[in-house]
Short mmCIF file of C-alpha atoms in Angstrom, two decimals:
data_model
loop_
_atom_site.label_atom_id
_atom_site.label_comp_id
_atom_site.label_asym_id
_atom_site.label_seq_id
_atom_site.Cartn_x
_atom_site.Cartn_y
_atom_site.Cartn_z
CA UNK A 3 199.22 -9.74 -38.49
CA UNK A 4 201.21 -10.04 -35.25
CA UNK A 5 200.52 -13.13 -33.15
CA UNK A 6 201.45 -14.74 -29.87
CA UNK A 7 203.79 -17.74 -29.96
CA UNK A 8 200.79 -20.03 -29.47
CA UNK A 9 199.01 -18.42 -32.41
CA UNK A 10 202.19 -18.68 -34.48
CA UNK A 11 202.43 -22.39 -33.66
CA UNK A 12 198.76 -22.79 -34.65
CA UNK A 13 199.44 -21.02 -37.95
CA UNK A 14 202.23 -23.50 -38.73
CA UNK A 15 199.92 -26.37 -37.85
CA UNK A 16 197.16 -25.03 -40.11
CA UNK A 17 199.41 -24.72 -43.17
CA UNK A 18 199.38 -27.99 -45.06
CA UNK A 19 203.01 -28.31 -46.14
CA UNK A 20 205.31 -31.31 -45.92
CA UNK A 21 208.22 -29.12 -44.82
CA UNK A 22 208.23 -25.69 -43.16
CA UNK A 23 211.56 -23.93 -42.65
CA UNK A 24 211.84 -21.02 -40.20
CA UNK A 25 214.68 -18.52 -39.77
CA UNK A 26 214.95 -16.40 -36.61
CA UNK A 27 217.70 -14.61 -34.69
CA UNK A 28 219.00 -16.35 -31.59
CA UNK A 29 216.92 -15.26 -28.64
CA UNK A 30 213.79 -14.67 -30.72
CA UNK A 31 211.91 -17.67 -29.34
CA UNK A 32 212.52 -20.67 -31.60
CA UNK A 33 212.81 -23.16 -28.73
CA UNK A 34 209.69 -21.76 -27.08
CA UNK A 35 207.91 -22.03 -30.42
CA UNK A 36 208.78 -25.74 -30.64
CA UNK A 37 207.38 -26.25 -27.13
CA UNK A 38 204.20 -24.35 -27.99
CA UNK A 39 203.80 -26.47 -31.10
CA UNK A 40 204.25 -29.65 -29.07
CA UNK A 41 201.61 -28.43 -26.64
CA UNK A 42 199.14 -27.98 -29.50
CA UNK A 43 199.74 -31.48 -30.82
CA UNK A 44 200.13 -33.33 -27.54
CA UNK A 45 199.30 -31.26 -24.44
CA UNK A 46 200.50 -32.46 -21.06
CA UNK A 47 197.83 -33.99 -18.88
CA UNK A 48 197.58 -34.70 -15.19
CA UNK A 49 198.10 -38.18 -13.86
CA UNK A 50 201.84 -38.59 -13.52
CA UNK A 51 204.75 -38.96 -15.89
CA UNK A 52 203.26 -41.83 -17.87
CA UNK A 53 200.20 -39.78 -18.78
CA UNK A 54 202.37 -36.83 -19.73
CA UNK A 55 204.56 -38.68 -22.16
CA UNK A 56 202.24 -41.14 -23.91
CA UNK A 57 200.90 -38.60 -26.40
CA UNK A 58 204.12 -36.70 -27.19
CA UNK A 59 205.94 -39.84 -28.12
CA UNK A 60 203.24 -41.04 -30.49
CA UNK A 61 202.04 -37.82 -32.14
CA UNK A 62 205.18 -35.66 -32.33
CA UNK A 63 208.94 -36.00 -32.21
CA UNK A 64 210.83 -32.84 -31.40
CA UNK A 65 214.46 -31.89 -31.06
CA UNK A 66 215.47 -28.71 -29.25
CA UNK A 67 217.73 -27.52 -26.44
CA UNK A 68 215.57 -29.40 -23.93
CA UNK A 69 216.33 -32.70 -25.69
CA UNK A 70 219.86 -32.43 -24.35
CA UNK A 71 218.45 -32.54 -20.82
CA UNK A 72 218.00 -36.29 -21.32
CA UNK A 73 221.82 -36.50 -21.12
CA UNK A 74 223.93 -35.34 -18.17
CA UNK A 75 227.51 -35.79 -16.96
CA UNK A 76 228.73 -37.85 -14.05
CA UNK A 77 232.12 -36.18 -13.73
CA UNK A 78 233.57 -38.64 -11.20
CA UNK A 79 234.48 -35.82 -8.85
CA UNK A 80 235.95 -38.24 -6.31
CA UNK A 81 238.64 -39.74 -8.55
CA UNK A 82 238.48 -37.49 -11.64
CA UNK A 83 239.38 -40.40 -13.93
CA UNK A 84 236.18 -41.67 -15.52
CA UNK A 85 233.62 -39.05 -16.60
CA UNK A 86 230.46 -40.59 -18.06
CA UNK A 87 227.60 -39.12 -20.04
CA UNK A 88 224.48 -40.52 -18.37
CA UNK A 89 221.21 -41.10 -20.23
CA UNK A 90 218.01 -40.51 -18.33
CA UNK A 91 215.46 -43.32 -18.81
CA UNK A 92 213.23 -42.40 -21.74
CA UNK A 93 211.19 -44.08 -24.42
CA UNK A 94 213.13 -42.85 -27.44
CA UNK A 95 216.70 -43.89 -26.58
CA UNK A 96 215.45 -47.20 -25.19
CA UNK A 97 213.69 -47.95 -28.47
CA UNK A 98 216.46 -46.90 -30.85
CA UNK A 99 219.37 -48.29 -28.78
CA UNK A 100 218.00 -51.30 -26.92
CA UNK A 101 215.17 -52.52 -29.11
CA UNK A 102 216.57 -51.54 -32.51
CA UNK A 103 220.25 -52.02 -31.67
CA UNK A 104 221.24 -48.85 -33.51
CA UNK A 105 224.17 -47.89 -31.30
CA UNK A 106 226.67 -48.43 -34.12
CA UNK A 107 224.68 -46.12 -36.39
CA UNK A 108 224.64 -43.50 -33.65
CA UNK A 109 228.44 -43.79 -33.40
CA UNK A 110 228.84 -43.57 -37.20
CA UNK A 111 226.61 -40.49 -37.42
CA UNK A 112 228.45 -38.83 -34.53
CA UNK A 113 231.88 -39.43 -36.08
CA UNK A 114 230.58 -38.21 -39.45
CA UNK A 115 229.95 -34.75 -38.01
CA UNK A 116 232.85 -34.56 -35.55
CA UNK A 117 235.98 -36.70 -35.84
CA UNK A 118 236.48 -40.33 -36.83
CA UNK A 119 239.03 -40.67 -34.01
CA UNK A 120 236.50 -39.69 -31.34
CA UNK A 121 234.60 -42.81 -30.31
CA UNK A 122 231.61 -43.19 -27.96
CA UNK A 123 231.13 -46.47 -26.07
CA UNK A 124 227.75 -47.40 -24.62
CA UNK A 125 227.39 -49.39 -21.43
CA UNK A 126 225.69 -52.77 -21.72
CA UNK A 127 222.37 -51.41 -20.48
CA UNK A 128 222.70 -48.19 -22.57
CA UNK A 129 222.36 -46.02 -19.48
CA UNK A 130 225.67 -44.21 -19.98
CA UNK A 131 228.36 -43.41 -22.55
CA UNK A 132 232.11 -42.97 -22.25
CA UNK A 133 234.38 -41.46 -24.91
CA UNK A 134 237.88 -42.19 -26.15
CA UNK A 135 240.13 -40.42 -28.64
CA UNK A 136 242.67 -42.20 -30.86
CA UNK A 137 245.90 -40.22 -31.03
CA UNK A 138 248.44 -40.10 -33.86
CA UNK A 139 250.15 -43.31 -32.71
CA UNK A 140 246.73 -45.05 -32.63
CA UNK A 141 246.91 -45.32 -28.85
CA UNK A 142 243.45 -44.44 -27.48
CA UNK A 143 243.05 -41.81 -24.82
CA UNK A 144 240.18 -43.24 -22.78
CA UNK A 145 237.55 -41.72 -20.52
CA UNK A 146 237.76 -38.20 -21.83
CA UNK A 147 235.15 -35.52 -21.34
CA UNK A 148 234.05 -34.13 -24.69
CA UNK A 149 233.25 -30.48 -25.35
CA UNK A 150 229.78 -29.02 -25.09
CA UNK A 151 229.62 -28.77 -28.87
CA UNK A 152 230.61 -32.41 -29.30
CA UNK A 153 228.03 -33.37 -26.69
CA UNK A 154 225.35 -31.52 -28.67
CA UNK A 155 226.43 -33.37 -31.80
CA UNK A 156 226.18 -36.67 -29.95
CA UNK A 157 222.64 -35.94 -28.80
CA UNK A 158 221.70 -34.92 -32.34
CA UNK A 159 223.21 -38.17 -33.66
CA UNK A 160 220.95 -40.15 -31.34
CA UNK A 161 217.90 -38.20 -32.49
CA UNK A 162 218.88 -38.42 -36.16
CA UNK A 163 219.33 -42.19 -35.89
CA UNK A 164 215.92 -42.43 -34.23
CA UNK A 165 214.41 -40.36 -37.04
CA UNK A 166 216.00 -42.62 -39.66
CA UNK A 167 214.40 -45.66 -38.03
CA UNK A 168 210.98 -44.03 -37.59
CA UNK A 169 210.85 -42.91 -41.23
CA UNK A 170 211.88 -46.39 -42.38
CA UNK A 171 209.09 -47.95 -40.28
CA UNK A 172 206.43 -45.55 -41.55
CA UNK A 173 207.55 -45.95 -45.17
CA UNK A 174 206.05 -49.45 -45.05
CA UNK A 175 202.68 -48.62 -46.57
CA UNK A 176 200.63 -51.33 -44.89
CA UNK A 177 200.46 -50.78 -41.11
CA UNK A 178 199.99 -54.50 -40.45
CA UNK A 179 203.36 -55.18 -42.08
CA UNK A 180 205.35 -52.68 -39.98
CA UNK A 181 207.72 -54.00 -37.34
CA UNK A 182 205.99 -51.74 -34.81
CA UNK A 183 202.78 -49.73 -34.81
CA UNK A 184 203.73 -47.38 -31.99
CA UNK A 185 204.60 -44.63 -34.50
CA UNK A 186 201.44 -44.96 -36.60
CA UNK A 187 199.89 -41.85 -34.95
CA UNK A 188 203.01 -39.73 -35.61
CA UNK A 189 202.04 -36.56 -37.43
CA UNK A 190 204.84 -34.06 -36.83
CA UNK A 191 208.60 -33.70 -36.36
CA UNK A 192 209.88 -30.36 -35.04
CA UNK A 193 213.64 -29.76 -35.22
CA UNK A 194 215.16 -26.64 -33.66
CA UNK A 195 218.78 -25.70 -34.44
CA UNK A 196 220.85 -28.89 -34.53
CA UNK A 197 223.89 -26.99 -35.91
CA UNK A 198 225.05 -24.62 -33.20
CA UNK A 199 228.56 -26.05 -32.93
CA UNK A 200 229.34 -27.36 -36.42
CA UNK A 201 231.93 -25.95 -38.79
CA UNK A 202 230.63 -24.97 -42.24
CA UNK A 203 231.65 -28.21 -43.99
CA UNK A 204 229.90 -30.43 -41.45
CA UNK A 205 226.96 -28.03 -41.30
CA UNK A 206 226.39 -28.35 -45.05
CA UNK A 207 226.79 -32.12 -44.82
CA UNK A 208 224.23 -32.34 -42.01
CA UNK A 209 221.76 -30.12 -43.89
CA UNK A 210 222.02 -32.23 -47.04
CA UNK A 211 221.67 -35.47 -45.06
CA UNK A 212 218.64 -34.16 -43.18
CA UNK A 213 216.98 -32.94 -46.36
CA UNK A 214 217.55 -36.29 -48.08
CA UNK A 215 216.13 -38.14 -45.08
CA UNK A 216 213.02 -35.96 -45.01
CA UNK A 217 212.55 -36.28 -48.77
CA UNK A 218 212.67 -40.06 -48.37
CA UNK A 219 209.65 -39.94 -46.06
CA UNK A 220 206.61 -41.40 -47.83
CA UNK A 221 204.15 -41.03 -44.96
CA UNK A 222 202.00 -38.01 -44.07
CA UNK A 223 204.38 -36.85 -41.34
CA UNK A 224 205.07 -33.11 -41.55
CA UNK A 225 208.41 -31.50 -40.67
CA UNK A 226 209.13 -28.11 -39.05
CA UNK A 227 212.75 -26.93 -38.92
CA UNK A 228 213.85 -23.70 -37.22
CA UNK A 229 217.34 -22.21 -37.21
CA UNK A 230 219.34 -19.04 -36.57
CA UNK A 231 222.04 -20.10 -39.04
CA UNK A 232 221.65 -18.54 -42.53
CA UNK A 233 223.90 -21.11 -44.24
CA UNK A 234 221.92 -24.03 -42.81
CA UNK A 235 218.71 -22.24 -43.82
CA UNK A 236 219.93 -21.70 -47.39
CA UNK A 237 221.25 -25.24 -47.91
CA UNK A 238 217.97 -26.76 -46.70
CA UNK A 239 216.02 -24.32 -48.86
CA UNK A 240 218.03 -25.23 -51.95
CA UNK A 241 217.70 -28.95 -51.27
CA UNK A 242 213.91 -28.80 -50.88
CA UNK A 243 213.46 -26.46 -53.85
CA UNK A 244 215.04 -29.10 -56.09
CA UNK A 245 212.19 -31.48 -55.34
CA UNK A 246 208.97 -30.08 -56.73
CA UNK A 247 207.04 -33.08 -55.38
CA UNK A 248 207.77 -32.00 -51.78
CA UNK A 249 205.43 -29.22 -50.63
CA UNK A 250 207.66 -26.67 -48.94
CA UNK A 251 207.39 -23.20 -47.41
CA UNK A 252 209.94 -21.02 -45.64
CA UNK A 253 209.51 -18.13 -43.22
CA UNK A 254 211.30 -15.48 -41.18
CA UNK A 255 210.15 -15.23 -37.55
CA UNK A 256 210.46 -11.77 -35.98
CA UNK A 257 209.73 -10.65 -32.43
CA UNK A 258 208.12 -7.24 -31.97
CA UNK A 259 208.76 -4.81 -29.15
CA UNK A 260 205.37 -5.60 -27.58
CA UNK A 261 206.27 -9.30 -27.34
CA UNK A 262 204.15 -10.39 -30.29
CA UNK A 263 205.53 -12.25 -33.31
CA UNK A 264 205.40 -11.91 -37.08
CA UNK A 265 205.80 -15.05 -39.19
CA UNK A 266 206.68 -13.68 -42.63
CA UNK A 267 206.48 -15.95 -45.63
CA UNK A 268 209.66 -15.93 -47.70
CA UNK A 269 210.03 -16.63 -51.40
CA UNK A 270 210.76 -20.29 -52.12
CA UNK A 271 212.64 -19.61 -55.37
CA UNK A 272 215.52 -17.46 -54.06
CA UNK A 273 218.16 -17.92 -51.34
CA UNK A 274 218.10 -16.02 -48.08
CA UNK A 275 220.85 -13.38 -48.03
CA UNK A 276 221.68 -12.82 -44.39
CA UNK A 277 223.59 -9.57 -44.88
CA UNK A 278 220.74 -8.12 -46.96
CA UNK A 279 218.30 -9.11 -44.23
CA UNK A 280 220.45 -7.32 -41.65
CA UNK A 281 220.59 -4.28 -43.90
CA UNK A 282 216.82 -4.22 -44.20
CA UNK A 283 216.55 -4.43 -40.40
CA UNK A 284 218.76 -1.34 -40.03
CA UNK A 285 216.79 0.52 -42.70
CA UNK A 286 213.55 -0.35 -40.94
CA UNK A 287 214.97 0.92 -37.63
CA UNK A 288 216.09 4.17 -39.34
CA UNK A 289 212.64 4.63 -40.82
CA UNK A 290 210.94 4.10 -37.44
CA UNK A 291 213.52 6.10 -35.50
CA UNK A 292 214.48 3.07 -33.41
CA UNK A 293 218.20 2.65 -33.99
CA UNK A 294 219.94 0.95 -31.09
CA UNK A 295 223.45 -0.13 -30.23
CA UNK A 296 223.13 -3.64 -31.66
CA UNK A 297 222.45 -2.20 -35.12
CA UNK A 298 226.17 -1.32 -35.24
CA UNK A 299 226.81 -5.09 -34.91
CA UNK A 300 224.51 -5.68 -37.84
CA UNK A 301 226.37 -3.06 -39.88
CA UNK A 302 229.77 -4.56 -39.01
CA UNK A 303 228.46 -7.96 -40.16
CA UNK A 304 227.31 -6.42 -43.46
CA UNK A 305 230.69 -4.76 -43.98
CA UNK A 306 232.61 -7.98 -43.27
CA UNK A 307 230.55 -10.06 -45.71
CA UNK A 308 230.63 -7.35 -48.37
CA UNK A 309 234.40 -6.87 -47.99
CA UNK A 310 234.97 -10.59 -48.47
CA UNK A 311 232.74 -10.65 -51.56
CA UNK A 312 234.35 -7.53 -53.08
CA UNK A 313 237.91 -8.66 -52.36
CA UNK A 314 238.85 -6.09 -49.69
CA UNK A 315 241.29 -7.15 -47.01
CA UNK A 316 239.44 -5.38 -44.17
CA UNK A 317 235.86 -4.36 -43.52
CA UNK A 318 237.10 -0.87 -42.59
CA UNK A 319 238.08 -0.33 -46.25
CA UNK A 320 234.40 -0.05 -47.17
CA UNK A 321 233.84 2.97 -44.91
CA UNK A 322 233.95 6.41 -46.60
CA UNK A 323 236.52 9.10 -45.83
CA UNK A 324 235.44 12.01 -43.65
CA UNK A 325 235.97 15.67 -44.49
CA UNK A 326 239.65 15.35 -43.50
CA UNK A 327 240.12 12.61 -46.08
CA UNK A 328 240.43 9.71 -43.65
CA UNK A 329 238.12 7.06 -42.25
CA UNK A 330 239.74 6.60 -38.82
CA UNK A 331 237.03 8.57 -37.03
CA UNK A 332 234.31 6.34 -38.44
CA UNK A 333 236.29 3.21 -37.57
CA UNK A 334 236.81 4.40 -34.00
CA UNK A 335 233.13 5.22 -33.58
CA UNK A 336 232.17 1.82 -34.96
CA UNK A 337 234.51 -0.02 -32.59
CA UNK A 338 233.34 1.98 -29.57
CA UNK A 339 229.70 1.24 -30.28
CA UNK A 340 229.96 -2.41 -31.23
CA UNK A 341 227.93 -4.46 -28.76
CA UNK A 342 229.17 -7.61 -27.10
CA UNK A 343 225.67 -9.00 -26.65
CA UNK A 344 225.11 -12.32 -28.40
CA UNK A 345 221.43 -11.66 -29.03
CA UNK A 346 219.82 -8.59 -30.50
CA UNK A 347 216.89 -9.05 -28.15
CA UNK A 348 219.14 -8.68 -25.12
CA UNK A 349 220.60 -5.34 -26.24
CA UNK A 350 218.83 -2.43 -24.57
CA UNK A 351 221.54 0.23 -24.58
CA UNK A 352 220.52 3.42 -26.37
CA UNK A 353 222.85 5.50 -28.51
CA UNK A 354 223.25 9.25 -29.01
CA UNK A 355 221.48 11.09 -31.82
CA UNK A 356 224.85 11.86 -33.40
CA UNK A 357 225.67 8.14 -33.50
CA UNK A 358 222.32 7.46 -35.14
CA UNK A 359 223.05 10.08 -37.80
CA UNK A 360 226.48 8.56 -38.45
CA UNK A 361 225.10 5.04 -38.86
CA UNK A 362 222.36 6.33 -41.18
CA UNK A 363 225.01 8.18 -43.23
CA UNK A 364 227.32 5.17 -43.43
CA UNK A 365 224.50 2.93 -44.59
CA UNK A 366 223.48 5.47 -47.23
CA UNK A 367 227.06 5.69 -48.47
CA UNK A 368 227.31 1.89 -48.64
CA UNK A 369 224.11 1.72 -50.69
CA UNK A 370 225.24 4.43 -53.09
CA UNK A 371 228.89 3.40 -53.45
CA UNK A 372 228.31 -0.32 -53.96
CA UNK A 373 224.86 -0.05 -55.56
CA UNK A 374 222.87 -1.89 -52.93
CA UNK A 375 219.15 -1.54 -53.26
CA UNK A 376 217.56 0.24 -50.34
CA UNK A 377 214.56 -1.13 -48.46
CA UNK A 378 212.21 1.22 -50.31
CA UNK A 379 213.33 0.15 -53.80
#
């Protein structure tokens, strides 16, 4: 049954699983879902900033795009020689960096997923970070501004180090023996897409590390992880499926045209095949008569992945010949209709009936030629 985001968040809360893994296209609403979930667990109250942040920091930890707002650049516009990444005062970084002294672990985690030659340096009061890069002659290039992707990895490294410490604290069974009791009320960790800028090797490494960390948790804390990346989704799924003592469920989150959401439970004993999911989305659109321009992007993605798997040099080689014995017309139509929108939800351009017939025909030919199962089978 279709639900609002708040109802979807409530459904996740009501399901008693140690780990819940959610796949959704970019733009579907994963970040908003994490915020709705946080609101259910620890709603904001009136009374100033202190009142607003007491409950969130004790009942739930969450990582999403808004987490990066704790970090911002001072670009030194006057002299342009010393850009710094500033850290807004907050409970979490103060605890993990100042109280726990985990700055070296943050650096190690950051270099693990980026480059061992790229080194952060914290100020003495941990209010800002500068970066240097060691060149081939081992001479450091100081005070550089890192890329947006590297910045995201740095923020994730801070959060991951915090999570390592929190899990270690809560793994001490007797609360009176823990080094701090401020995390005793923690019930949930919600992580939304920490992999947006990683290459595949580092992405797999991060997924395995995160799964191992979560599996090491001996407390009752529950973990929600959402992502738009099918590889990250599959690696996490495989890692959790190997441990039968960890209760685990995975889902696909879909947004409907009326703004409601479907949270569909996915099998826990088989991997998620992204190209097959895209194919089912096109077949569903054909069945409902709702083909749109972005479905040509989906089909191009299917062709590229299938061509790689089947050993073809180009995705165009999988298209059939037309009545004149050539496929150029189909290739040209595909290229003309390919959308440049990053998110399916943003694509509103309609296509002609003839284009819809062509896409339906091409999909049918792909199914028949390469023995794909159709949605109805």
